Amino acid sequence: MAEENRKLEPFQNPKGLHDILPGDHEFHTFVKKVVRHRARQAGFRRITTPVLEYTDVFKRSIGESSDIVSKEMYTFQDRKGRSLTMKPEGTAGVVRSYIQNGMNQWPQPVMLYYFEPHFRYDRPQKGRYRQFWQYGFEIIGESDPALDAQLILLAHRINQDLGVDKVVNLQLNTIGTAESRAKYMQALQDYYAGKERSLCEDCKARLAKNTLRLLDCKQEDCRILAELAPVMKDYLDKESAEFHEELKGYLEEVGIEFVENPRLVRGLDYYSKTVFEFWDKTDGEQNAIGGGGRYDGLIELMGGQPTPAVGFAAGVERIIANMKREKIRVPSKDDLHVFVAQLGKEAKRKCLPLIQELHEAGVKTMGALGKGSINEQLRIANKFRVDYTVLIGITEVREGTAIIRDMSKGQQQTVKMNKVVDKLVKLLGEKKLDRYTPGELLYS
Ligand code: HAM
């Protein structure tokens, strides 16, 4: 009896992996559409690489000593004993695919974008999940600072479209070529020699192989030491320095503000020259909404011909969190355009045909045909966040007019009743109209 009545424990999702519920899907879909639109505009084509790759794809590209490879990958053996890993980021798979599919024979540069889930066994916290979505762009096959600028501009435009450009700032640095970086790492190792005791456990381990990461450690003591450490600029080769100056010139030309950050190094090993991140102004580097840079040596390292490349990826959840904080409203096909409010029996009689006419004209309209007061009706109009409200009261009925109120500007105008539909159609603009043609409905 006790056994039969025992309530089964409901399942929970694994820690750090989340459902995307319908409310969030509106945001997801909007971000995806903005990314797709901007990508198409600039000539990027979409690529989807598998969720699983052979583990070595990530080991060799991101680097064995990076945090991602050393402690954050979901790695397992398949039934034949091969080591597979769920992709923790997008660039390595794209580069594998570029080489495997002979994309160096395509017109260069090859410009690709993706919108995909990624997996890192990170410590779950605000803005840090074990499954998260990224959109990313890769330009492979050409080296010019103008391409780096184009990519940064693209990321900035997307931030603008999504309403998060004001809440982030662009951090920019150059980490030079592999040769100048090796010299700089040696200088860092010399600087840290004898100071090991002041470093956190992670940094002690990073010192030999992942020295650059000591510069962006968040621990207090490590930070203080990093402040006084040698800076890359003093070890930079001439070519990288010129490349960086040119890039800054382009960014200034297109009016993109940036913060020069000599300690920005990124957490993946494949970068050379340009590195950048968009930091959330409230959380700083803890919650970068996106980052990227140039990876001129990666294609060769992965078995291809020496090929320059630059790329960028952003975290969709972090962007959505910012959009919500900024109260950005996502446009939806279900949005209403017009609300018709009325006062009095006569006015209500005028409403019904007006609503029908607006529907026929493709204007998504709702009317308050119940008994609510005018204030109550306006409250509903506000709730539905319509663009315009049409008000018909006793005076308007007598004079054969209606009031059209622009809800965002709070301005209103009186219009002849027989001109209301035309006026609203004009105000809304052709693009917003949703005309119903039964034959076409199937394909819409
Ligand atoms: P990343 O900086 O490792 O770069 O990741 C890019 C963005 O993904 C981050 O700025 C962040 O918004 C988001 N992200 C990373 N980890 C998490 C997490 N655990 N939870 C939520 N969001 C996260 C890359 O992945 C490079 N592949 C970017 C790139 C493309 N470089 C060249 N091409």
Short mmCIF file of N, CA, C and O and ligand atoms in Angstrom, two decimals, residues 68 88-91 114 120 122 127-134 136-138 266 268 270-271 277-278 287-293 295 310-318, ligand 1:
data_model
loop_
_atom_site.label_atom_id
_atom_site.label_comp_id
_atom_site.label_asym_id
_atom_site.label_seq_id
_atom_site.Cartn_x
_atom_site.Cartn_y
_atom_site.Cartn_z
N ILE A 68 39.48 25.48 -21.35
CA ILE A 68 38.43 24.73 -22.05
C ILE A 68 38.85 23.27 -22.22
O ILE A 68 38.13 22.35 -21.85
N PRO A 88 32.86 22.65 -27.73
CA PRO A 88 32.82 23.73 -26.75
C PRO A 88 32.84 25.11 -27.40
O PRO A 88 32.62 26.12 -26.74
N GLU A 89 33.10 25.16 -28.70
CA GLU A 89 33.11 26.41 -29.46
C GLU A 89 33.04 26.06 -30.94
O GLU A 89 33.13 24.88 -31.30
N GLY A 90 32.89 27.07 -31.80
CA GLY A 90 32.59 26.77 -33.20
C GLY A 90 33.76 26.79 -34.17
O GLY A 90 33.72 26.14 -35.22
N THR A 91 34.81 27.54 -33.83
CA THR A 91 35.87 27.80 -34.83
C THR A 91 36.60 26.53 -35.26
O THR A 91 36.85 26.32 -36.45
N TYR A 114 27.39 30.81 -38.15
CA TYR A 114 26.66 29.72 -37.50
C TYR A 114 25.86 30.24 -36.31
O TYR A 114 26.14 31.32 -35.78
N ARG A 120 30.19 23.39 -22.48
CA ARG A 120 31.41 23.49 -21.67
C ARG A 120 31.06 23.09 -20.25
O ARG A 120 30.07 23.59 -19.69
N ASP A 122 31.53 24.08 -17.46
CA ASP A 122 31.89 25.26 -16.67
C ASP A 122 31.17 25.17 -15.34
O ASP A 122 30.21 24.40 -15.20
N GLY A 127 24.94 33.75 -16.29
CA GLY A 127 25.60 33.98 -17.58
C GLY A 127 26.60 32.91 -17.97
O GLY A 127 27.29 33.03 -18.97
N ARG A 128 26.71 31.86 -17.17
CA ARG A 128 27.68 30.80 -17.47
C ARG A 128 26.95 29.45 -17.37
O ARG A 128 26.51 29.07 -16.31
N TYR A 129 26.79 28.81 -18.50
CA TYR A 129 26.02 27.57 -18.53
C TYR A 129 26.84 26.45 -19.14
O TYR A 129 27.92 26.67 -19.68
N ARG A 130 26.30 25.24 -19.03
CA ARG A 130 27.02 24.11 -19.61
C ARG A 130 26.56 23.85 -21.04
O ARG A 130 27.29 23.27 -21.82
N GLN A 131 25.34 24.25 -21.35
CA GLN A 131 24.94 24.32 -22.76
C GLN A 131 24.56 25.77 -23.01
O GLN A 131 23.76 26.35 -22.27
N PHE A 132 25.15 26.38 -24.01
CA PHE A 132 24.83 27.76 -24.33
C PHE A 132 24.89 27.91 -25.84
O PHE A 132 25.53 27.12 -26.53
N TRP A 133 24.20 28.92 -26.34
CA TRP A 133 24.15 29.13 -27.78
C TRP A 133 25.10 30.26 -28.17
O TRP A 133 25.24 31.23 -27.44
N GLN A 134 25.72 30.05 -29.29
CA GLN A 134 26.61 31.09 -29.83
C GLN A 134 26.22 31.36 -31.27
O GLN A 134 25.87 30.43 -31.99
N GLY A 136 28.26 32.90 -34.58
CA GLY A 136 29.65 33.24 -34.87
C GLY A 136 29.87 33.48 -36.35
O GLY A 136 29.07 33.04 -37.21
N PHE A 137 30.94 34.19 -36.64
CA PHE A 137 31.31 34.51 -38.03
C PHE A 137 32.78 34.17 -38.23
O PHE A 137 33.59 34.45 -37.35
N GLU A 138 33.11 33.57 -39.36
CA GLU A 138 34.51 33.29 -39.66
C GLU A 138 34.79 33.77 -41.09
O GLU A 138 34.01 33.50 -42.01
N ARG A 266 42.40 36.55 -24.32
CA ARG A 266 41.46 35.49 -24.74
C ARG A 266 41.90 34.13 -24.19
O ARG A 266 43.05 33.92 -23.86
N LEU A 268 41.64 31.10 -25.67
CA LEU A 268 41.89 30.03 -26.64
C LEU A 268 43.24 30.30 -27.29
O LEU A 268 43.59 31.44 -27.56
N TYR A 270 44.52 29.73 -30.26
CA TYR A 270 44.76 29.87 -31.69
C TYR A 270 44.90 31.30 -32.21
O TYR A 270 45.11 31.51 -33.40
N TYR A 271 44.81 32.28 -31.34
CA TYR A 271 44.83 33.66 -31.84
C TYR A 271 46.22 34.17 -32.16
O TYR A 271 47.21 33.74 -31.59
N GLU A 277 37.02 41.76 -27.42
CA GLU A 277 35.85 41.25 -26.69
C GLU A 277 34.87 42.39 -26.49
O GLU A 277 35.29 43.55 -26.37
N PHE A 278 33.60 42.07 -26.42
CA PHE A 278 32.60 43.05 -26.02
C PHE A 278 32.24 42.77 -24.57
O PHE A 278 31.71 41.70 -24.27
N ASN A 287 31.46 38.74 -17.81
CA ASN A 287 30.36 38.40 -18.68
C ASN A 287 30.51 39.04 -20.05
O ASN A 287 29.65 39.79 -20.48
N ALA A 288 31.60 38.74 -20.72
CA ALA A 288 31.77 39.23 -22.09
C ALA A 288 30.62 38.66 -22.91
O ALA A 288 30.30 37.48 -22.79
N ILE A 289 29.97 39.51 -23.70
CA ILE A 289 28.88 38.95 -24.51
C ILE A 289 29.42 38.34 -25.80
O ILE A 289 28.73 37.61 -26.49
N GLY A 290 30.68 38.64 -26.12
CA GLY A 290 31.24 38.04 -27.33
C GLY A 290 32.71 38.35 -27.44
O GLY A 290 33.22 39.24 -26.76
N GLY A 291 33.38 37.58 -28.28
CA GLY A 291 34.80 37.83 -28.45
C GLY A 291 35.32 37.13 -29.68
O GLY A 291 34.66 36.25 -30.26
N GLY A 292 36.49 37.53 -30.10
CA GLY A 292 37.06 36.89 -31.28
C GLY A 292 38.44 37.43 -31.57
O GLY A 292 39.07 38.06 -30.71
N GLY A 293 38.88 37.19 -32.78
CA GLY A 293 40.19 37.68 -33.17
C GLY A 293 40.70 36.95 -34.40
O GLY A 293 40.00 36.14 -35.02
N TYR A 295 43.20 34.40 -36.40
CA TYR A 295 43.88 33.11 -36.12
C TYR A 295 44.60 32.65 -37.38
O TYR A 295 44.27 31.62 -37.96
N VAL A 310 40.02 35.31 -39.62
CA VAL A 310 39.60 36.11 -38.47
C VAL A 310 38.14 35.73 -38.17
O VAL A 310 37.39 35.37 -39.08
N GLY A 311 37.77 35.77 -36.89
CA GLY A 311 36.41 35.36 -36.54
C GLY A 311 35.94 35.95 -35.23
O GLY A 311 36.70 36.61 -34.51
N PHE A 312 34.68 35.68 -34.94
CA PHE A 312 34.04 36.26 -33.76
C PHE A 312 32.86 35.39 -33.36
O PHE A 312 32.22 34.79 -34.22
N ALA A 313 32.59 35.27 -32.06
CA ALA A 313 31.37 34.58 -31.63
C ALA A 313 30.79 35.29 -30.42
O ALA A 313 31.53 35.87 -29.60
N ALA A 314 29.45 35.24 -30.31
CA ALA A 314 28.78 35.89 -29.17
C ALA A 314 27.88 34.88 -28.47
O ALA A 314 27.39 33.93 -29.09
N GLY A 315 27.69 35.09 -27.18
CA GLY A 315 26.85 34.19 -26.37
C GLY A 315 25.41 34.68 -26.36
O GLY A 315 25.12 35.77 -25.88
N VAL A 316 24.52 33.86 -26.92
CA VAL A 316 23.13 34.29 -27.10
C VAL A 316 22.42 34.52 -25.74
O VAL A 316 21.72 35.51 -25.56
N GLU A 317 22.65 33.62 -24.77
CA GLU A 317 21.98 33.80 -23.46
C GLU A 317 22.40 35.12 -22.81
O GLU A 317 21.58 35.81 -22.21
N ARG A 318 23.67 35.46 -22.93
CA ARG A 318 24.14 36.70 -22.30
C ARG A 318 23.55 37.92 -23.00
O ARG A 318 23.23 38.92 -22.37
P1 HAM B 1 34.72 32.53 -26.45
O1 HAM B 1 35.15 33.87 -25.92
O2 HAM B 1 35.18 31.35 -25.73
O3 HAM B 1 35.15 32.53 -27.96
O4 HAM B 1 33.14 32.51 -26.49
C1 HAM B 1 32.40 33.51 -27.13
C2 HAM B 1 31.21 33.92 -26.28
O5 HAM B 1 30.43 32.77 -25.93
C3 HAM B 1 31.59 34.51 -24.93
O6 HAM B 1 31.93 35.88 -25.05
C4 HAM B 1 30.31 34.31 -24.15
O7 HAM B 1 29.37 35.33 -24.45
C5 HAM B 1 29.78 33.00 -24.69
N1 HAM B 1 30.10 31.92 -23.74
C6 HAM B 1 31.25 31.26 -23.60
N2 HAM B 1 31.16 30.34 -22.62
C7 HAM B 1 29.91 30.44 -22.11
C8 HAM B 1 29.18 29.75 -21.08
N3 HAM B 1 29.72 28.77 -20.38
N4 HAM B 1 27.90 30.12 -20.85
C9 HAM B 1 27.32 31.11 -21.58
N5 HAM B 1 27.94 31.77 -22.56
C10 HAM B 1 29.22 31.45 -22.83
C11 HAM B 1 34.94 31.48 -28.80
O8 HAM B 1 34.22 30.55 -28.53
C12 HAM B 1 35.63 31.63 -30.13
N6 HAM B 1 35.32 30.43 -30.94
C13 HAM B 1 35.21 32.91 -30.84
C14 HAM B 1 35.83 33.03 -32.19
C15 HAM B 1 35.26 32.77 -33.39
N7 HAM B 1 37.09 33.39 -32.42
C16 HAM B 1 37.31 33.35 -33.73
N8 HAM B 1 36.20 32.95 -34.32
#
